[in-house]
Coordinates of C-alpha atoms and ligand atoms in Angstrom, one line a residue:
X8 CA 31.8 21.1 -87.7
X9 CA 34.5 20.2 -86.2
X10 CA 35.6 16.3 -86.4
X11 CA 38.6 16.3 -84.0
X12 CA 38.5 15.1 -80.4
X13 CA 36.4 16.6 -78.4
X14 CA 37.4 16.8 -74.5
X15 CA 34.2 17.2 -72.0
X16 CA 36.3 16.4 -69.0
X17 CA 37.1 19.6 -67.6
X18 CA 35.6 18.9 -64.3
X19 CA 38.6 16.3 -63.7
X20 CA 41.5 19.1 -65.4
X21 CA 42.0 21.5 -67.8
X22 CA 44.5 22.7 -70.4
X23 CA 47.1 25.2 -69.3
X24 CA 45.7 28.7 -70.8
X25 CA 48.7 30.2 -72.8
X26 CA 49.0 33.1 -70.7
X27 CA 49.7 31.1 -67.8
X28 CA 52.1 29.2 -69.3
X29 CA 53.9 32.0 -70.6
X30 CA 53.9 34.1 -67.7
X31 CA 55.8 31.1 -65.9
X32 CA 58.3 30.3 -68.2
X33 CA 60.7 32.8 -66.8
X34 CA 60.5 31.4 -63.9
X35 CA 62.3 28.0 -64.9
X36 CA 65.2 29.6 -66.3
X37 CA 66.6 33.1 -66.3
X38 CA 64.2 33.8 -62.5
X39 CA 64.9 29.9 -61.4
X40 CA 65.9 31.6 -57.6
X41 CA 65.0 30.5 -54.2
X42 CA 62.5 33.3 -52.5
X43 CA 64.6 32.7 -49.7
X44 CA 67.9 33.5 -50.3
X45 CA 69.1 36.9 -50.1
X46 CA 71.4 38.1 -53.2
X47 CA 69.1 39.7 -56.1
X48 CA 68.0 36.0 -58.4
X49 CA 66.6 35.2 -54.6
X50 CA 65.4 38.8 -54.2
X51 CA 63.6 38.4 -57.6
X52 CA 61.8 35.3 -56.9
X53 CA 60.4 36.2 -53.5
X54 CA 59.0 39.5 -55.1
X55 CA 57.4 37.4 -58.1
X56 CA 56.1 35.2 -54.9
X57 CA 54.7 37.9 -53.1
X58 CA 52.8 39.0 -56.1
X59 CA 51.3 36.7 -56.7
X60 CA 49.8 35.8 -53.4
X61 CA 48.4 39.4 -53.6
X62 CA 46.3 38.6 -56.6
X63 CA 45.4 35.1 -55.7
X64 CA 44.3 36.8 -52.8
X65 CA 42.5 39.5 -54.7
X66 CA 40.9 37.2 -56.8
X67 CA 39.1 35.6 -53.5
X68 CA 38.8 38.9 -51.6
X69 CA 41.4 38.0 -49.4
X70 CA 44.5 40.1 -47.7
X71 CA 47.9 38.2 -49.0
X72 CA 48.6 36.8 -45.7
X73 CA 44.9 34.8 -45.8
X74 CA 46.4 32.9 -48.8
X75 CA 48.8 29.2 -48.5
X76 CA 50.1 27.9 -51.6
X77 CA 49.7 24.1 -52.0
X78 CA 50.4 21.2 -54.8
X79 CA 47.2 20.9 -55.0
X80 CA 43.3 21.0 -53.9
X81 CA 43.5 17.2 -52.3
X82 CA 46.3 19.1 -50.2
X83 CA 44.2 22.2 -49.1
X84 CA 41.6 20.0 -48.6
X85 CA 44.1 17.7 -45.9
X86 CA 45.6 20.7 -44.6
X87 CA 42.4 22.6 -43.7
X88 CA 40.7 19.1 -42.1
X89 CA 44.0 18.1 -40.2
X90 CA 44.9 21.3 -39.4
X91 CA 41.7 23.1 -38.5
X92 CA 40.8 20.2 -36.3
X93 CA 44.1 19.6 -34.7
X94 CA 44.1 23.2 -33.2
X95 CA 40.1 23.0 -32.5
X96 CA 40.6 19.7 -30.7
X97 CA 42.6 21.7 -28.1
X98 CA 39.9 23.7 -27.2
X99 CA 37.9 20.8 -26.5
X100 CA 35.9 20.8 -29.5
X101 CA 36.4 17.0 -31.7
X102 CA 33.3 16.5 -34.1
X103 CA 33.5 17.2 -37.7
X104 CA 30.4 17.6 -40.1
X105 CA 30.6 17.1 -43.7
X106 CA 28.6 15.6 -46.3
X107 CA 28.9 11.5 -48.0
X108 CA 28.9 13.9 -51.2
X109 CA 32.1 15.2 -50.7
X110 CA 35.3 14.8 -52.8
X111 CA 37.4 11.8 -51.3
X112 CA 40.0 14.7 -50.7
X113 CA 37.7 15.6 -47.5
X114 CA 35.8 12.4 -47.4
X115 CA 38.8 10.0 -46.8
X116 CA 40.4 12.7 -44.3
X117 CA 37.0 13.4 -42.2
X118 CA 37.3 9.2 -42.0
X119 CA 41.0 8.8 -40.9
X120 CA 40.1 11.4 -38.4
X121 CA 37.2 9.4 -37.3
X122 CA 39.8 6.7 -36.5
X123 CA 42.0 9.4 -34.5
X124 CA 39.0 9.7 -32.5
X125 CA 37.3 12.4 -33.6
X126 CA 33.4 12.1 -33.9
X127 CA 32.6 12.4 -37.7
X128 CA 29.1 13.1 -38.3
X129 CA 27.6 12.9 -42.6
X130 CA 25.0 14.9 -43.0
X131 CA 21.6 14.1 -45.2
X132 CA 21.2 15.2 -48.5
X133 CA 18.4 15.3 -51.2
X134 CA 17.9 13.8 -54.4
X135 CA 19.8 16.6 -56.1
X136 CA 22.6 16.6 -53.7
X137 CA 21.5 19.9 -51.4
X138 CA 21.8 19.7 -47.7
X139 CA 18.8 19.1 -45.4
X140 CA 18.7 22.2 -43.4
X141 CA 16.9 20.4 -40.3
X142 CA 19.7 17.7 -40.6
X143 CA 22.7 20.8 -40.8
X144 CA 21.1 22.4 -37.9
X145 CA 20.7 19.3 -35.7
X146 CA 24.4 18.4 -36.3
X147 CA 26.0 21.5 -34.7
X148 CA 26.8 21.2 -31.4
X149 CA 29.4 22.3 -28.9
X150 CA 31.4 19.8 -29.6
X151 CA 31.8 20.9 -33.5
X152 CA 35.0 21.8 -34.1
X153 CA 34.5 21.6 -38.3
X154 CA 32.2 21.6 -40.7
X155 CA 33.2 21.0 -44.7
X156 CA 30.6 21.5 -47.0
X157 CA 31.6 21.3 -50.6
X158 CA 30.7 24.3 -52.9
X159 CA 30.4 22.8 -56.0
X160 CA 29.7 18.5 -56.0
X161 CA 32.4 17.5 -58.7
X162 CA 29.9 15.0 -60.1
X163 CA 26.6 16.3 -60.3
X164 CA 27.1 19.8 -60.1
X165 CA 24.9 20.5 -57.2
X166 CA 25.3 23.7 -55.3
X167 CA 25.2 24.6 -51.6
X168 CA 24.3 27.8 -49.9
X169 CA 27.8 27.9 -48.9
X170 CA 27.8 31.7 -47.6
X171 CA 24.3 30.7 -45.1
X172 CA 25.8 27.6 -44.0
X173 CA 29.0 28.9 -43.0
X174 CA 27.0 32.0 -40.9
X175 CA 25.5 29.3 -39.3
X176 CA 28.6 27.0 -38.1
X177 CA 30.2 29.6 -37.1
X178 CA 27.3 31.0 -35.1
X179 CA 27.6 27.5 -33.2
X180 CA 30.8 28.4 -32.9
X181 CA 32.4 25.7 -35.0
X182 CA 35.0 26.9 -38.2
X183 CA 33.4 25.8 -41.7
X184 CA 35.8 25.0 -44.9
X185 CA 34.4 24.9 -48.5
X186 CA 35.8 22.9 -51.2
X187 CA 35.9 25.4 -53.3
X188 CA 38.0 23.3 -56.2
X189 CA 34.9 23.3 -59.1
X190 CA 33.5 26.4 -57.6
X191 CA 36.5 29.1 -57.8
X192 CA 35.8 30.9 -61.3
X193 CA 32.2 29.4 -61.6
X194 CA 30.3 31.3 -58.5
X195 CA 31.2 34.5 -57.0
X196 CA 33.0 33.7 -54.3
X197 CA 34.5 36.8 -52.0
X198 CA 36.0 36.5 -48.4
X199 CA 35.0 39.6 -47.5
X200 CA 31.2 39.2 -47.3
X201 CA 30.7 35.4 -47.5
X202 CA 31.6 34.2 -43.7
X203 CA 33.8 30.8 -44.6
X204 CA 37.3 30.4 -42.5
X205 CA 38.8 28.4 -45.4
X206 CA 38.4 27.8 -48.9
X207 CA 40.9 25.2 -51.0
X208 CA 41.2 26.0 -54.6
X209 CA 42.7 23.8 -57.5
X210 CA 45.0 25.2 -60.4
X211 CA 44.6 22.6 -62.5
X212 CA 40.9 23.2 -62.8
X213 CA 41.2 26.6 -64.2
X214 CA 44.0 26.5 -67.2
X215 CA 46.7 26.3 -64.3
X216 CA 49.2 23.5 -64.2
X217 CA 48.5 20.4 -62.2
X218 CA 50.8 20.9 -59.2
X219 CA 49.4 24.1 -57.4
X220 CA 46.6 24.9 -55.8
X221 CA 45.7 27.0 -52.8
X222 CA 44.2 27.2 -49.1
X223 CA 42.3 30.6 -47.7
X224 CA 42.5 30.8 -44.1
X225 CA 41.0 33.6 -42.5
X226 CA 43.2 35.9 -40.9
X227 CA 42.8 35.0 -36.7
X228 CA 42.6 31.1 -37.5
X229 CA 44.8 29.2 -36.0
X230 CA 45.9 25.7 -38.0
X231 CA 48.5 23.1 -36.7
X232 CA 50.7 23.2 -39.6
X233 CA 50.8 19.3 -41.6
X234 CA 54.3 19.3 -42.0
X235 CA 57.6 20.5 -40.1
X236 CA 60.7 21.6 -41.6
X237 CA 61.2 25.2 -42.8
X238 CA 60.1 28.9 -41.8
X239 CA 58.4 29.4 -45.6
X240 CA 54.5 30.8 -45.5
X241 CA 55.1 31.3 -41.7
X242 CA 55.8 28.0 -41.0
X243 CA 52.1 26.9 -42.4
X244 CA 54.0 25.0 -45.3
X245 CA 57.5 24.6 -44.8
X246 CA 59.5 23.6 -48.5
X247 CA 61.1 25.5 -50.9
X248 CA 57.9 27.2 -52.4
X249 CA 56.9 26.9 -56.2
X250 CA 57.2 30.2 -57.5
X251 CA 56.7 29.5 -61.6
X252 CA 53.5 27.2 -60.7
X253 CA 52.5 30.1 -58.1
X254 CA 53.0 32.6 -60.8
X255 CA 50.9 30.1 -62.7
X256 CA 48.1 30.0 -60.7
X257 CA 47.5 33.8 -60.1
X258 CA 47.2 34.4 -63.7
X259 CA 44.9 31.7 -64.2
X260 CA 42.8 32.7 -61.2
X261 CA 42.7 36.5 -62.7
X262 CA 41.5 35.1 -65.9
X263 CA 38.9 33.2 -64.4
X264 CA 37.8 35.7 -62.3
X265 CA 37.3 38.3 -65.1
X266 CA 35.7 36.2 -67.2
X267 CA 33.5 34.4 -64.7
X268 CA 30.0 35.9 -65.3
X269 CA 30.6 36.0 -68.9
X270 CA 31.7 32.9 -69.1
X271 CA 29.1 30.7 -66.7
X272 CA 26.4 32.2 -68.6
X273 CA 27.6 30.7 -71.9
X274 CA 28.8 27.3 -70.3
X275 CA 24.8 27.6 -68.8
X276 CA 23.9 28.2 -72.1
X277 CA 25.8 24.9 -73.2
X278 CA 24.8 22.9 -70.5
X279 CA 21.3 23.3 -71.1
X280 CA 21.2 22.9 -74.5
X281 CA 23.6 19.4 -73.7
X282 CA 20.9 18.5 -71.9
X283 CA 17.8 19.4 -74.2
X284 CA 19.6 17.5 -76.8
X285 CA 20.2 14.1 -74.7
X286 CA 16.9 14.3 -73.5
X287 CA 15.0 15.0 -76.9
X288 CA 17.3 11.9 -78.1
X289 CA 16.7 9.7 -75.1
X290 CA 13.8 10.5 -73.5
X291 CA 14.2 8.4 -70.7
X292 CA 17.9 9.2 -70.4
X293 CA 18.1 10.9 -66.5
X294 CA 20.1 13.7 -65.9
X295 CA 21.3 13.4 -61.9
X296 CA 20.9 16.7 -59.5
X297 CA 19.0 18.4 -62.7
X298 CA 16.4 19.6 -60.3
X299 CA 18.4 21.4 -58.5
X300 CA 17.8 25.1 -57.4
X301 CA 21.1 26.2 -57.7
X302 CA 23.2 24.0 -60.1
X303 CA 27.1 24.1 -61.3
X304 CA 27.3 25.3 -65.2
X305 CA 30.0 23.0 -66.8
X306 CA 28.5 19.5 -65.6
X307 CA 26.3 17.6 -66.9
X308 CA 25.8 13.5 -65.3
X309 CA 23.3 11.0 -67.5
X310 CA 22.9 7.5 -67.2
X311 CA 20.4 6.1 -69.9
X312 CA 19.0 2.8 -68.4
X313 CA 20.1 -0.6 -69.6
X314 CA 23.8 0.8 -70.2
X315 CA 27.0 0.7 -68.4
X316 CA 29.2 3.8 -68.3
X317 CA 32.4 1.8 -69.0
X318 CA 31.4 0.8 -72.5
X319 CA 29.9 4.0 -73.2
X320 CA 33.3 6.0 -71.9
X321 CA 35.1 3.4 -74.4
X322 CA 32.8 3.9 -77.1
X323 CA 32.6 7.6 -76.8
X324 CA 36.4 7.5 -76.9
X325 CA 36.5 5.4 -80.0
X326 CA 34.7 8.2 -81.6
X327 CA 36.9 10.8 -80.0
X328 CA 35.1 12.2 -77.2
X329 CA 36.5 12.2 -73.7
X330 CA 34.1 11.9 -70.9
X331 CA 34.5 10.3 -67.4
X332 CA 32.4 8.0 -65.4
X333 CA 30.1 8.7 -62.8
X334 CA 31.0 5.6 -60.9
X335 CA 34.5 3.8 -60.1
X336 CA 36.3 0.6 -61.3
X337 CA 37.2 -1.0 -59.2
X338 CA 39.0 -4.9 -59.2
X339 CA 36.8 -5.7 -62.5
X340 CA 33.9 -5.0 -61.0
X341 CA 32.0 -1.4 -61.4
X342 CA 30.5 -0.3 -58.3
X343 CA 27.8 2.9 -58.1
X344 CA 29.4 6.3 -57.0
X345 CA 29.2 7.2 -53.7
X346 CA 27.8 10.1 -54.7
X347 CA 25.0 8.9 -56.8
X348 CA 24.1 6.5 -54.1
X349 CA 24.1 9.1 -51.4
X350 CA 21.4 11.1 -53.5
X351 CA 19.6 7.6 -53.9
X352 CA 20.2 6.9 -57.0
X353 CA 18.7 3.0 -58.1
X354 CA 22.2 0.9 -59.0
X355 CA 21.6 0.3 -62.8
X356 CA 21.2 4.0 -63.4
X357 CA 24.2 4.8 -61.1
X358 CA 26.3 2.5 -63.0
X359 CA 25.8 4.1 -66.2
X360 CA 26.3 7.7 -65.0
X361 CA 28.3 9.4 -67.5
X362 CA 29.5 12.9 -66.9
X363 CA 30.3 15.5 -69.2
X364 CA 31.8 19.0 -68.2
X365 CA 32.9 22.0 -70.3
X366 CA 35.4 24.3 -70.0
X367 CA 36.5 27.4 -71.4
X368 CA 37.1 25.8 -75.5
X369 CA 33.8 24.2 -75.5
X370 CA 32.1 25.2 -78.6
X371 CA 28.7 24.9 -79.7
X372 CA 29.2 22.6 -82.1
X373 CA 31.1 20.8 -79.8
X374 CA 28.1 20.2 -77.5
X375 CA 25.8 19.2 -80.6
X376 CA 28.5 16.6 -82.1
X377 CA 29.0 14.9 -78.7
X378 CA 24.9 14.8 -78.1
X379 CA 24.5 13.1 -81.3
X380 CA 27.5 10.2 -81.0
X381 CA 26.4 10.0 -77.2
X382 CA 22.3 9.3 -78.4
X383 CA 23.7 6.9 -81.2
X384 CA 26.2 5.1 -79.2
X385 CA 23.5 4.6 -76.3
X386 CA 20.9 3.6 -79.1
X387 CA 23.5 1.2 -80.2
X388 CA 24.3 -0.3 -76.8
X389 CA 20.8 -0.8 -75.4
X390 CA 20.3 -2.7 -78.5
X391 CA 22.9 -5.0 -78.1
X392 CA 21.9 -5.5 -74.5
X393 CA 18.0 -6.0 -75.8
X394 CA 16.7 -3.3 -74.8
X395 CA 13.6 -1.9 -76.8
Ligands
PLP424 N1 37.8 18.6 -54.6 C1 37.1 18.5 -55.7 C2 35.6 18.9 -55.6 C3 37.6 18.1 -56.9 O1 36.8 18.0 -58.0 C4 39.0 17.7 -56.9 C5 39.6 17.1 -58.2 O2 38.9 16.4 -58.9 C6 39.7 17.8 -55.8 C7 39.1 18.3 -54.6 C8 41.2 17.5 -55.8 O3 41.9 18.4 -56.4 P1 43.4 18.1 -56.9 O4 43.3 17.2 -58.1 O5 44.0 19.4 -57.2 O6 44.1 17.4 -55.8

């Protein structure tokens, strides 16, 4: 068994895969040139550029042209909100629907467009995080210019019915985006029969650097671009582009891909024996969004009453196992996610949520190490606080 650290964070990043690392290399130093210019170190770049946008795009079922490269998923997220909106609000239509689940990266945006005067309406979940269907329905109106649903909640894991809910937006005529950022290489996800306009994706999630990510955009959607400047990805994001971390994140995204079914069904696998294990150990330990129909398979969220997640993510460090919180510090006080307390979760529990997600090095004996520390660390803790 292995006694070194053992990193269950792979929901917040991930190491770079070597592949991806070596296939970019190049690009810093004998291929540094700009994709612009015209002589043969440009000419060189802006084939390695082109490339790659064909296999990100093949990885998503996408043409080339359906594909922007950004710095990152907070950015696709911002660009497909603002910019989505921006062009929709010209055609009269203002409201946006998303979900108080959602990662800030749509969250906050959906809000500072409330403030631009847009009508921002949060749609009801359940107790595992699913949309109501009634509530979805009611909110689509002819004044819906976007809905963003999240594929994959980063917290809990919980899973929409991303490919329905999109049919039905745009049957109201609205355009639907997806977070896609813990989804891409975890579900199938393929442009070409699953009806969303756009879909942001993360590199850093999937053994890419942090730095790149991407947006879909269906081909015949119009988005006002964020920024102004330059003529590069047809004036959708002007700047020099980033051709190693580009280069980067289509070889990640090809791995993932490839691997996917093989490898959710062992992170299932590893999940649910996580979860056997914490619950034989603490029975009344509660798993959030575990009910769930459909559920992500590299996170797992527990809060065992009558702890607090800080000293537990301290005390699991001490022992060499990286985990993050389910809730946020914040000015010395720690306040309940606003995802747990969207799904109703009681305070006390919310504030000892502590999540763990695997990745693609997560071992067996990983899973069983980190179940026992976690059940004697939590033993521990509720005994200094007094708890039987
Ligand atoms: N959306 C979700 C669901 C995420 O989990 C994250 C990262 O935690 C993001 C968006 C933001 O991605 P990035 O860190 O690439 O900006």
């Amino acid at each position: 068994m292995s006694q070194g650290p053992i990193y269950l964070d792979h929901a917040a990043t991930t190491p770079v895969r070597p592949e991806v690392l070596e296939a970019m290399t190049p690009y810093f130093t004998a291929r540094f040139g700009n994709p612009s210019s015209m002589h043969r170190f440009g000419r060189e770049a802006r084939v390695a550029l082109d490339e790659a946008r064909e296999r990100v795009a093949r990885c998503l079922g996408a043409s080339a042209d359906e594909v922007v490269f950004t710095s990152c998923g907070t950015e696709s997220d911002n660009m497909a909100l603002v910019g989505a909106w921006r062009a929709q609000r010209r055609k009269g239509r203002s409201a946006v629907v998303t979900t108080p689940i959602e990662h800030k990266a749509v969250l906050a945006v959906a809000h500072h467009l409330a403030e631009e005067g847009t009508t921002e309406r949060l749609l009801a979940v359940d107790a595992n995080g699913v949309v109501d269907d009634a509530a979805y329905d009611a909110s689509l109106g002819e004044d819906t210019a976007l809905v963003s649903v999240m594929w994959v909640n980063n917290e809990i894991g919980a899973v929409q019915d991303v490919p329905a809910l999109a049919a039905r937006a745009k049957a109201a005529g609205a355009l639907f985006h997806t977070d896609g950022v813990q989804a891409f290489g975890k579900l199938a996800i393929d442009a070409r029969t699953q009806p969303f306009d756009l879909l942001a994706i993360s590199g850093h999630k999937i053994g890419a650097p942090k730095g790149i990510g991407a947006l879909y955009v269906r081909r015949g959607t119009t988005l006002a671009p964020l920024m102004h400047g330059g003529a590069q990805d047809r004036g959708r994001r002007p700047g020099t582009e980033n051709v190693a971390m580009a280069v980067g994140l289509a070889v990640a995204a090809e791995l993932v891909v490839a691997e996917r079914e093989a490898e959710s069904a062992r992170l299932v696998a590893l999940r649910d024996r996580m979860e056997a294990g914490l619950l034989a150990r603490v029975p009344d330990a509660v798993v959030h969004g575990r009910g769930a129909r459909a559920r992500a398979p590299h996170i797992v969220n527990v809060s065992v009453p009558g702890t607090d997640s800080e000293s537990m993510l301290m005390a699991l460090d001490l022992q060499g196992i990286a985990a993050s919180g389910g809730s946020a510090c914040q000015s010395g006080s720690v306040t309940a996610s606003h995802v747990l307390s969207a799904i109703g979760v009681r305070n006390d529990l919310a504030i000892a949520a502590v999540r763990l997600s695997m990745g693609h090095e997560t071992t067996v004996e990983e899973v069983d190490r980190a179940v026992q520390v976690f059940a004697s660390l939590a033993a521990k803790a509720r005994g200094l606080a007094g708890v039987a």
